[in-house]
Amino acid sequence: MDIHSFSTAVDLFSKNEVEKVKLISFYYQSMEKEFQFTIDEMSDLFDNLGMHRPNKSRLQKKLIYLKDFVRGTSKNHFRLHIKVLASLKAEQSFVFDDVKSEEIKLNSDGLVIPKELYQNTRRYLINLSDQINASYENNIFDGCAVLMRRLFEILLIHSYEHKELDSEIKDVLGNYRMLVDIVNNAKTNSKLGLSRNTKDSLDDFRELGNFSAHKVFFNARKTDIDRVVLNYRATIEELLYKSGIRK
């Protein structure tokens, strides 16, 4: 269940401002144990869901005053109080039933990406990694290549964010640039500090994913995935650390 389906299921738009924040926080904390947010980030989530952005100073005062929220581990971050999270889990148990029904079944353990590499990270990364492995296992090699490209793009962006370098890969409107531009920056960015092998491999993953997504007469084969898989695993592991997702 994605956030848009969840918002419909809980009738999010009918709730007051604080209830909306509680439910959005509940959703993401259920998917990702370490989820916490700033007022700016919550405002962006409101906007992405098609709701009016809250008055930031007013919302911050409410969250500080209410006992439903506690301070996060980072400066200016909030998260749901553990008692509120437990209460919402009981009230909204259907969320976990739906997530369980959508779990991806793998016959083998970690074909493209070893499961132990990603199993204790974030829910959306776990789901994406499982899809990569399941695609490979079921000979869906174009799908596998596109998903591999997506995962490494996400982790590359997270690495910039974690090192507070994300402004270097955004345009004048604050949107992230095309992946080719991000990769070109990553290969020369000393502050990001990628290893030489990772820098040398980034274009391989990007091009394979691009070919599978956009090249009309191209179909990826098992040999195409196998050719890059060792470097891909090493790159994903490096980016998990660079992004702060793994410690």
XYZ file of N, CA and C in Angstrom:
741
model
N 0.847 -1.196 0.000
C 0.000 0.000 0.000
C 0.882 1.245 0.000
N 0.728 2.100 -1.031
C 1.512 3.324 -1.057
C 0.797 4.423 -0.277
N 1.467 5.568 -0.127
C 0.939 6.643 0.706
C -0.370 7.197 0.156
N -0.538 7.197 -1.171
C -1.773 7.722 -1.764
C -2.958 6.791 -1.470
N -2.733 5.494 -1.575
C -3.783 4.529 -1.230
C -4.111 4.614 0.253
N -3.077 4.754 1.066
C -3.277 4.877 2.511
C -4.107 6.116 2.841
N -3.795 7.242 2.205
C -4.519 8.488 2.501
C -5.991 8.357 2.163
N -6.288 7.608 1.099
C -7.696 7.369 0.733
C -8.366 6.458 1.752
N -7.649 5.403 2.144
C -8.223 4.413 3.069
C -8.555 5.012 4.433
N -7.754 5.968 4.906
C -7.990 6.559 6.231
C -8.729 7.900 6.130
N -9.164 8.244 4.892
C -9.889 9.504 4.672
C -9.079 10.686 5.196
N -7.814 10.739 4.776
C -6.874 11.718 5.305
C -7.326 13.158 5.102
N -7.956 13.446 3.969
C -8.290 14.826 3.626
C -9.351 15.420 4.556
N -10.088 14.550 5.245
C -11.123 15.054 6.157
C -10.589 15.373 7.551
N -9.337 15.016 7.809
C -8.770 15.183 9.147
C -8.267 16.609 9.353
N -8.104 16.970 10.637
C -7.500 18.276 10.905
C -5.982 18.190 10.713
N -5.326 19.318 10.810
C -3.914 19.400 10.463
C -3.041 18.444 11.269
N -3.235 18.411 12.579
C -2.411 17.552 13.436
C -2.705 16.082 13.180
N -3.978 15.740 12.976
C -4.323 14.346 12.685
C -3.681 13.887 11.379
N -3.616 14.794 10.408
C -2.952 14.473 9.146
C -1.474 14.167 9.382
N -0.825 14.980 10.192
C 0.596 14.765 10.490
C 0.785 13.432 11.212
N -0.101 13.123 12.149
C -0.002 11.860 12.880
C -0.131 10.659 11.951
N -1.099 10.716 11.049
C -1.334 9.579 10.160
C -0.220 9.430 9.126
N 0.250 10.546 8.610
C 1.367 10.484 7.661
C 2.606 9.927 8.356
N 2.865 10.392 9.569
C 4.007 9.899 10.343
C 3.854 8.420 10.640
N 2.638 8.021 11.001
C 2.364 6.612 11.282
C 2.669 5.743 10.068
N 2.225 6.203 8.898
C 2.465 5.425 7.681
C 3.962 5.215 7.455
N 4.718 6.299 7.504
C 6.145 6.197 7.187
C 6.929 5.513 8.302
N 6.518 5.703 9.570
C 7.212 5.002 10.651
C 6.917 3.511 10.610
N 5.761 3.140 10.082
C 5.436 1.720 9.941
C 6.271 1.086 8.838
N 6.555 1.867 7.791
C 7.356 1.371 6.671
C 8.854 1.429 6.975
N 9.231 2.410 7.795
C 10.658 2.705 8.013
C 10.844 3.074 9.483
N 11.436 2.196 10.269
C 11.499 2.372 11.719
C 12.173 3.665 12.147
N 13.118 4.136 11.359
C 13.876 5.326 11.751
C 13.275 6.619 11.211
N 12.039 6.576 10.699
C 11.458 7.767 10.085
C 11.273 8.894 11.095
N 11.735 10.074 10.728
C 11.495 11.305 11.467
C 11.440 12.432 10.449
N 10.940 13.573 10.841
C 10.697 14.607 9.838
C 10.920 15.999 10.420
N 11.228 16.926 9.536
C 11.251 18.343 9.887
C 9.922 18.953 9.452
N 9.655 20.156 9.902
C 8.430 20.844 9.496
C 8.429 21.065 7.981
N 9.572 21.409 7.412
C 9.665 21.601 5.962
C 9.355 20.313 5.212
N 9.883 19.194 5.698
C 9.646 17.911 5.038
C 8.180 17.509 5.120
N 7.546 17.751 6.272
C 6.124 17.439 6.401
C 5.296 18.327 5.487
N 5.690 19.573 5.362
C 4.999 20.491 4.452
C 5.084 19.980 3.017
N 6.242 19.452 2.630
C 6.405 18.890 1.284
C 5.520 17.660 1.090
N 5.385 16.841 2.135
C 4.521 15.660 2.045
C 3.063 16.061 1.866
N 2.632 17.116 2.567
C 1.278 17.647 2.370
C 1.095 18.027 0.902
N 2.063 18.749 0.381
C 1.997 19.242 -1.003
C 1.954 18.076 -1.996
N 2.778 17.059 -1.779
C 2.821 15.906 -2.685
C 1.511 15.133 -2.704
N 0.775 15.197 -1.596
C -0.512 14.512 -1.507
C -1.663 15.371 -2.025
N -1.345 16.592 -2.449
C -2.373 17.477 -2.985
C -3.116 18.260 -1.925
N -2.528 18.382 -0.733
C -3.163 19.153 0.344
C -2.455 20.500 0.490
N -3.163 21.462 1.055
C -2.558 22.767 1.285
C -1.398 22.635 2.268
N -0.319 23.351 1.983
C 0.806 23.360 2.914
C 0.371 23.999 4.230
N 0.796 23.440 5.363
C 0.421 24.027 6.657
C 1.208 25.299 6.940
N 0.700 26.102 7.856
C 1.476 27.231 8.388
C 2.599 26.627 9.232
N 3.835 26.799 8.806
C 4.951 26.068 9.412
C 5.186 26.446 10.873
N 5.167 27.724 11.191
C 5.428 28.143 12.574
C 4.313 27.672 13.495
N 3.070 27.739 13.010
C 1.937 27.284 13.830
C 2.015 25.782 14.062
N 2.345 25.027 13.000
C 2.439 23.575 13.133
C 3.569 23.194 14.081
N 4.691 23.858 13.989
C 5.811 23.552 14.873
C 5.432 23.770 16.339
N 4.730 24.848 16.631
C 4.299 25.113 18.002
C 3.365 24.019 18.505
N 2.476 23.544 17.634
C 1.536 22.481 18.022
C 2.277 21.193 18.354
N 3.245 20.842 17.509
C 3.962 19.585 17.719
C 4.831 19.630 18.966
N 5.386 20.796 19.257
C 6.187 20.950 20.475
C 5.294 20.834 21.714
N 4.093 21.394 21.612
C 3.179 21.413 22.759
C 2.543 20.046 23.004
N 2.167 19.342 21.915
C 1.460 18.077 22.049
C 2.383 16.957 22.517
N 1.854 16.053 23.326
C 2.635 14.921 23.810
C 2.614 13.747 22.839
N 1.892 13.916 21.719
C 1.837 12.849 20.718
C 3.134 12.735 19.932
N 3.955 13.773 19.985
C 5.208 13.799 19.237
C 6.384 14.021 20.190
N 7.523 13.477 19.788
C 8.756 13.691 20.554
C 9.822 14.203 19.595
N 10.874 14.763 20.151
C 11.974 15.247 19.332
C 12.686 14.075 18.670
N 13.108 14.255 17.417
C 13.868 13.232 16.736
C 15.326 13.236 17.164
N 16.101 12.354 16.582
C 17.520 12.249 16.938
C 18.362 13.337 16.269
N 17.819 13.961 15.230
C 18.515 15.051 14.550
C 17.858 16.383 14.889
N 18.589 17.448 14.727
C 18.105 18.781 15.062
C 16.856 19.127 14.255
N 15.850 19.707 14.955
C 14.608 20.183 14.336
C 13.771 19.061 13.733
N 13.972 17.820 14.171
C 13.193 16.687 13.677
C 12.198 16.225 14.745
N 11.069 15.689 14.266
C 10.042 15.142 15.135
C 9.737 13.709 14.719
N 9.145 12.943 15.648
C 8.618 11.625 15.340
C 7.473 11.325 16.302
N 6.640 10.352 15.952
C 5.525 9.982 16.812
C 6.023 9.362 18.114
N 5.328 9.683 19.196
C 5.593 9.007 20.468
C 5.276 7.527 20.302
N 6.048 6.669 20.922
C 5.895 5.224 20.760
C 4.501 4.730 21.168
N 3.886 5.376 22.169
C 2.537 4.975 22.600
C 1.501 5.318 21.536
N 1.676 6.464 20.884
C 0.757 6.875 19.819
C 0.916 5.940 18.626
N 2.157 5.579 18.314
C 2.415 4.660 17.212
C 1.741 3.314 17.470
N 1.841 2.806 18.697
C 1.222 1.523 19.044
C -0.295 1.599 18.943
N -0.857 2.723 19.394
C -2.307 2.905 19.327
C -2.797 2.935 17.885
N -2.070 3.647 17.035
C -2.471 3.733 15.632
C -2.306 2.387 14.924
N -1.298 1.620 15.317
C -1.124 0.295 14.728
C -2.332 -0.584 15.006
N -2.869 -0.468 16.230
C -4.050 -1.248 16.592
C -5.277 -0.775 15.811
N -5.402 0.547 15.642
C -6.558 1.112 14.952
C -6.496 0.875 13.449
N -5.295 0.892 12.891
C -5.117 0.819 11.439
C -4.414 -0.472 11.037
N -4.803 -1.573 11.639
C -4.113 -2.837 11.407
C -4.197 -3.302 9.959
N -5.201 -2.799 9.206
C -5.344 -3.205 7.814
C -4.111 -2.838 6.987
N -3.381 -1.799 7.422
C -2.178 -1.396 6.689
C -1.193 -2.552 6.629
N -0.984 -3.186 7.754
C -0.009 -4.265 7.817
C -0.513 -5.505 7.106
N -1.821 -5.726 7.101
C -2.376 -6.848 6.358
C -2.122 -6.669 4.867
N -2.323 -5.433 4.369
C -2.119 -5.156 2.951
C -0.652 -5.275 2.576
N 0.230 -4.744 3.441
C 1.661 -4.837 3.158
C 2.090 -6.298 3.096
N 1.575 -7.094 4.034
C 1.930 -8.509 4.056
C 1.480 -9.209 2.777
N 0.272 -8.847 2.268
C -0.244 -9.487 1.070
C 0.548 -9.112 -0.168
N 1.293 -7.994 -0.106
C 2.064 -7.525 -1.245
C 3.526 -7.960 -1.182
N 3.894 -8.769 -0.183
C 5.276 -9.197 -0.061
C 5.698 -10.018 -1.276
N 6.928 -9.846 -1.686
C 7.463 -10.540 -2.853
C 8.098 -11.846 -2.392
N 7.711 -12.933 -3.038
C 8.216 -14.242 -2.650
C 9.431 -14.599 -3.501
N 10.528 -14.918 -2.851
C 11.751 -15.310 -3.543
C 12.058 -16.769 -3.256
N 12.365 -17.520 -4.299
C 12.744 -18.915 -4.121
C 14.203 -19.045 -3.707
N 15.022 -18.079 -4.139
C 16.437 -18.079 -3.787
C 16.737 -16.869 -2.929
N 17.850 -16.892 -2.263
C 18.183 -15.818 -1.332
C 19.267 -14.917 -1.917
N 18.860 -13.734 -2.421
C 19.838 -12.748 -2.848
C 20.556 -13.100 -4.118
N 19.878 -12.979 -5.265
C 20.483 -13.340 -6.537
C 21.308 -12.201 -7.122
N 20.706 -11.030 -7.246
C 21.445 -9.856 -7.697
C 22.036 -9.133 -6.500
N 21.208 -8.938 -5.469
C 21.663 -8.281 -4.237
C 21.439 -9.246 -3.077
N 22.461 -9.590 -2.331
C 22.270 -10.468 -1.168
C 21.274 -9.864 -0.186
N 20.349 -10.669 0.298
C 19.280 -10.174 1.158
C 19.824 -9.551 2.444
N 20.910 -10.095 2.963
C 21.462 -9.548 4.203
C 21.993 -8.132 4.018
N 22.213 -7.723 2.783
C 22.727 -6.383 2.514
C 21.650 -5.321 2.730
N 20.391 -5.668 2.449
C 19.332 -4.651 2.488
C 18.185 -4.945 3.453
N 18.189 -6.107 4.109
C 17.003 -6.526 4.845
C 16.688 -5.656 6.069
N 17.665 -4.959 6.619
C 17.400 -4.102 7.790
C 17.548 -2.622 7.452
N 17.154 -2.251 6.226
C 17.272 -0.848 5.826
C 15.912 -0.169 5.902
N 15.398 0.306 4.789
C 14.107 0.991 4.761
C 13.133 0.189 3.906
N 11.860 0.259 4.273
C 10.874 -0.591 3.628
C 10.861 -0.430 2.109
N 10.921 0.813 1.606
C 10.858 0.989 0.158
C 12.112 0.444 -0.519
N 13.254 0.461 0.158
C 14.470 -0.121 -0.402
C 14.407 -1.644 -0.379
N 13.833 -2.198 0.669
C 13.666 -3.648 0.767
C 12.747 -4.144 -0.348
N 11.605 -3.449 -0.546
C 10.676 -3.852 -1.594
C 11.318 -3.775 -2.975
N 12.052 -2.707 -3.218
C 12.692 -2.525 -4.517
C 13.767 -3.583 -4.752
N 14.558 -3.871 -3.725
C 15.603 -4.893 -3.853
C 14.997 -6.278 -4.069
N 13.921 -6.582 -3.365
C 13.227 -7.857 -3.578
C 12.710 -7.970 -5.012
N 12.197 -6.856 -5.555
C 11.709 -6.870 -6.937
C 12.845 -7.114 -7.930
N 14.004 -6.537 -7.646
C 15.172 -6.770 -8.512
C 15.512 -8.253 -8.530
N 15.605 -8.845 -7.346
C 15.948 -10.265 -7.260
C 14.875 -11.147 -7.895
N 13.597 -10.804 -7.665
C 12.503 -11.606 -8.220
C 12.469 -11.500 -9.746
N 12.765 -10.320 -10.284
C 12.793 -10.145 -11.741
C 13.875 -11.019 -12.357
N 15.048 -11.007 -11.750
C 16.163 -11.825 -12.252
C 15.809 -13.306 -12.170
N 15.245 -13.688 -11.053
C 14.914 -15.093 -10.823
C 13.898 -15.615 -11.835
N 13.016 -14.717 -12.286
C 11.954 -15.116 -13.207
C 12.246 -14.713 -14.656
N 13.523 -14.433 -14.946
C 13.970 -14.125 -16.312
C 13.336 -12.867 -16.895
N 12.970 -11.913 -16.038
C 12.427 -10.633 -16.500
C 13.589 -9.644 -16.485
N 14.464 -9.773 -17.455
C 15.749 -9.087 -17.392
C 15.645 -7.593 -17.720
N 14.733 -7.209 -18.618
C 14.525 -5.776 -18.850
C 14.003 -5.102 -17.581
N 13.036 -5.739 -16.942
C 12.506 -5.189 -15.691
C 13.574 -5.113 -14.621
N 14.407 -6.138 -14.553
C 15.500 -6.172 -13.577
C 16.458 -5.009 -13.809
N 16.826 -4.772 -15.063
C 17.782 -3.701 -15.387
C 17.224 -2.328 -15.033
N 15.936 -2.107 -15.324
C 15.309 -0.816 -15.008
C 15.238 -0.599 -13.500
N 14.896 -1.647 -12.760
C 14.819 -1.539 -11.299
C 16.202 -1.341 -10.685
N 17.211 -2.002 -11.247
C 18.584 -1.800 -10.767
C 18.995 -0.341 -10.935
N 18.666 0.246 -12.070
C 18.966 1.660 -12.320
C 18.246 2.540 -11.300
N 16.991 2.224 -11.034
C 16.205 3.033 -10.097
C 16.790 2.986 -8.685
N 17.174 1.783 -8.239
C 17.719 1.651 -6.890
C 19.017 2.427 -6.742
N 19.916 2.315 -7.704
C 21.186 3.009 -7.547
C 21.004 4.526 -7.660
N 20.010 4.979 -8.449
C 19.723 6.413 -8.524
C 19.220 6.929 -7.175
N 18.310 6.185 -6.547
C 17.769 6.577 -5.243
C 18.888 6.671 -4.208
N 19.741 5.655 -4.157
C 20.808 5.636 -3.157
C 21.870 6.693 -3.437
N 22.092 6.983 -4.695
C 23.036 8.045 -5.047
C 22.514 9.396 -4.566
N 21.240 9.654 -4.789
C 20.628 10.904 -4.320
C 20.656 10.968 -2.791
N 20.323 9.857 -2.133
C 20.375 9.821 -0.662
C 21.787 10.114 -0.150
N 22.786 9.682 -0.880
C 24.176 9.930 -0.473
C 24.492 11.419 -0.532
N 24.037 12.084 -1.583
C 24.198 13.540 -1.665
C 23.465 14.234 -0.524
N 22.242 13.779 -0.253
C 21.441 14.390 0.814
C 22.127 14.227 2.166
N 22.634 13.017 2.427
C 23.253 12.734 3.721
C 24.487 13.597 3.954
N 25.216 13.879 2.890
C 26.419 14.699 2.998
C 26.129 16.188 2.770
N 24.818 16.518 2.668
C 24.373 17.908 2.478
C 24.982 18.520 1.217
N 25.013 17.706 0.163
C 25.531 18.139 -1.131
C 24.434 18.173 -2.198
N 23.169 17.971 -1.793
C 22.093 17.814 -2.773
C 21.881 19.052 -3.638
N 22.264 20.234 -3.156
C 22.118 21.442 -3.971
C 22.967 21.367 -5.242
N 24.010 20.536 -5.213
C 24.903 20.417 -6.362
C 24.294 19.612 -7.510
N 23.198 18.898 -7.226
C 22.567 18.086 -8.280
C 21.122 18.518 -8.512
N 20.797 19.752 -8.127
C 19.459 20.288 -8.364
C 19.529 21.455 -9.341
N 18.420 21.666 -10.057
C 18.372 22.804 -10.972
C 17.918 24.055 -10.229
N 17.697 25.151 -10.949
C 17.364 26.426 -10.318
C 16.004 26.387 -9.638
N 15.167 25.430 -10.000
C 13.848 25.293 -9.381
C 13.866 24.339 -8.185
N 15.030 23.777 -7.899
C 15.141 22.857 -6.770
C 14.807 21.414 -7.099
N 14.644 21.092 -8.391
C 14.364 19.722 -8.805
C 15.673 18.987 -9.095
N 15.676 17.687 -8.821
C 16.875 16.911 -9.112
C 17.096 16.823 -10.621
N 18.352 16.899 -11.025
C 18.705 16.840 -12.432
C 18.566 15.412 -12.970
N 18.712 15.276 -14.271
C 18.670 13.955 -14.895
C 19.803 13.094 -14.342
N 19.595 11.775 -14.383
C 20.574 10.863 -13.806
C 21.946 11.010 -14.469
N 21.987 11.249 -15.757
C 23.274 11.394 -16.434
C 24.066 12.560 -15.842
N 23.376 13.636 -15.478
C 24.054 14.784 -14.878
C 24.521 14.472 -13.455
N 23.702 13.724 -12.717
C 24.085 13.341 -11.356
C 25.303 12.423 -11.391
N 25.294 11.468 -12.317
C 26.423 10.545 -12.447
C 27.697 11.302 -12.814
N 27.588 12.233 -13.753
C 28.770 13.007 -14.147
C 29.327 13.802 -12.971
N 28.453 14.341 -12.143
C 28.898 15.069 -10.958
C 29.554 14.113 -9.961
N 28.931 12.945 -9.763
C 29.428 11.976 -8.776
C 30.830 11.482 -9.121
N 31.135 11.376 -10.412
C 32.433 10.850 -10.832
C 33.580 11.822 -10.546
N 33.256 13.102 -10.348
C 34.318 14.097 -10.117
C 34.186 14.802 -8.770
N 33.168 14.446 -7.990
C 32.881 15.167 -6.749
C 33.715 14.595 -5.596
N 34.752 15.295 -5.215
C 35.644 14.814 -4.151
C 34.956 14.819 -2.792
N 33.973 15.699 -2.608
C 33.258 15.756 -1.326
C 32.355 14.539 -1.141
N 31.831 14.012 -2.244
C 31.038 12.779 -2.165
C 31.957 11.596 -1.906
N 33.097 11.592 -2.546
C 34.150 10.626 -2.235
C 33.858 9.189 -2.584
N 33.288 8.938 -3.762
C 33.059 7.555 -4.178
C 34.380 6.874 -4.518
N 34.410 5.559 -4.356
C 35.602 4.800 -4.705
C 35.787 4.790 -6.221
N 36.997 4.506 -6.662
C 37.301 4.520 -8.091
C 36.468 3.486 -8.839
N 36.341 2.270 -8.280
C 35.574 1.226 -8.953
C 34.113 1.621 -9.129
N 33.554 2.268 -8.113
C 32.158 2.710 -8.213
C 32.008 3.786 -9.279
N 32.909 4.747 -9.291
C 32.864 5.801 -10.319
C 32.905 5.194 -11.717
N 33.760 4.182 -11.886
C 33.928 3.563 -13.200
C 32.702 2.749 -13.621
N 31.866 2.353 -12.648
C 30.737 1.459 -12.937
C 29.414 2.184 -13.122
N 29.299 3.425 -12.679
C 28.011 4.114 -12.661
C 27.349 4.177 -14.042
N 28.124 4.472 -15.050
C 27.539 4.571 -16.392
C 27.053 3.214 -16.907
N 27.677 2.120 -16.477
C 27.224 0.790 -16.896
C 25.797 0.530 -16.433
N 25.516 0.836 -15.148
C 24.171 0.598 -14.609
C 23.154 1.531 -15.264
N 23.570 2.779 -15.434
C 22.663 3.771 -16.022
C 22.308 3.396 -17.463
N 23.303 3.032 -18.244
C 23.068 2.727 -19.653
C 22.254 1.445 -19.824
N 22.537 0.431 -19.023
C 21.771 -0.810 -19.132
C 20.301 -0.552 -18.809
N 20.050 0.198 -17.746
C 18.668 0.535 -17.401
C 18.002 1.377 -18.470
N 18.738 2.320 -19.036
C 18.198 3.170 -20.105
C 17.857 2.359 -21.351
N 18.738 1.441 -21.726
C 18.489 0.610 -22.903
C 17.213 -0.211 -22.716
N 17.059 -0.813 -21.534
C 15.880 -1.640 -21.274
C 14.599 -0.812 -21.231
N 14.717 0.435 -20.806
C 13.527 1.282 -20.688
C 13.160 1.966 -21.996
N 14.161 2.323 -22.803
C 13.897 3.232 -23.922
C 14.300 2.733 -25.309
N 15.218 1.778 -25.404
C 15.707 1.357 -26.730
C 14.742 0.343 -27.325
N 14.116 0.699 -28.451
C 12.992 -0.061 -28.992
C 13.358 -1.503 -29.310
N 14.521 -1.745 -29.904
C 14.853 -3.077 -30.371
C 15.802 -3.817 -29.423
N 15.919 -3.322 -28.205
C 16.831 -3.951 -27.243
C 16.044 -4.741 -26.212
N 16.496 -5.935 -25.916
C 16.008 -6.721 -24.786
C 17.196 -7.192 -23.967
N 17.180 -6.888 -22.677
C 18.271 -7.333 -21.815
C 18.267 -8.850 -21.690
N 19.457 -9.406 -21.551
C 19.610 -10.842 -21.364
C 20.289 -11.107 -20.025
N 20.249 -12.358 -19.617
C 20.884 -12.735 -18.355
C 22.358 -12.352 -18.352
N 23.010 -12.507 -19.491
C 24.438 -12.183 -19.559
C 24.694 -10.684 -19.328
N 23.732 -9.839 -19.711
C 23.888 -8.398 -19.486
C 23.876 -8.080 -17.995
N 22.976 -8.742 -17.267
C 22.913 -8.532 -15.813
C 24.144 -9.124 -15.145
N 24.501 -10.348 -15.558
C 25.647 -11.025 -14.942
C 26.946 -10.247 -15.141
N 27.043 -9.555 -16.272
C 28.265 -8.799 -16.582
C 28.522 -7.688 -15.574
N 27.461 -7.098 -15.023
C 27.630 -5.945 -14.130
C 27.323 -6.259 -12.670
N 26.847 -7.470 -12.378
C 26.252 -7.722 -11.068
C 27.260 -7.592 -9.916
N 28.498 -8.015 -10.106
C 29.466 -7.941 -9.013
C 29.757 -6.481 -8.640
N 30.004 -5.653 -9.654
C 30.235 -4.233 -9.395
C 28.972 -3.559 -8.858
N 27.812 -4.042 -9.314
C 26.556 -3.458 -8.835
C 26.382 -3.704 -7.335
N 26.628 -4.936 -6.901
C 26.521 -5.255 -5.471
C 27.462 -4.371 -4.651
N 28.694 -4.236 -5.129
C 29.674 -3.424 -4.398
C 29.245 -1.960 -4.355
N 28.682 -1.463 -5.450
C 28.226 -0.071 -5.503
C 27.057 0.168 -4.563
N 26.087 -0.744 -4.572
C 24.932 -0.599 -3.683
C 25.374 -0.602 -2.232
N 26.301 -1.486 -1.880
C 26.783 -1.531 -0.496
C 27.497 -0.226 -0.134
N 28.318 0.280 -1.041
C 29.008 1.538 -0.779
C 28.013 2.688 -0.587
N 26.995 2.753 -1.439
C 26.021 3.844 -1.352
C 25.134 3.727 -0.108
N 24.902 2.514 0.348
C 24.146 2.350 1.597
C 24.895 2.977 2.773
N 26.214 2.871 2.755
C 27.024 3.507 3.798
C 27.164 5.011 3.548
N 27.382 5.394 2.308
C 27.534 6.813 1.988
C 26.263 7.598 2.326
N 25.119 6.953 2.188
C 23.847 7.608 2.456
C 23.468 7.611 3.935
N 24.253 6.924 4.758
C 23.951 6.858 6.184
C 22.875 5.868 6.535
N 22.374 5.121 5.547
C 21.322 4.145 5.813
C 21.876 2.943 6.562
N 23.080 2.545 6.214
C 23.810 1.553 7.011
C 24.958 2.248 7.726
N 25.193 1.843 8.954
C 26.236 2.464 9.779
C 27.465 1.559 9.859
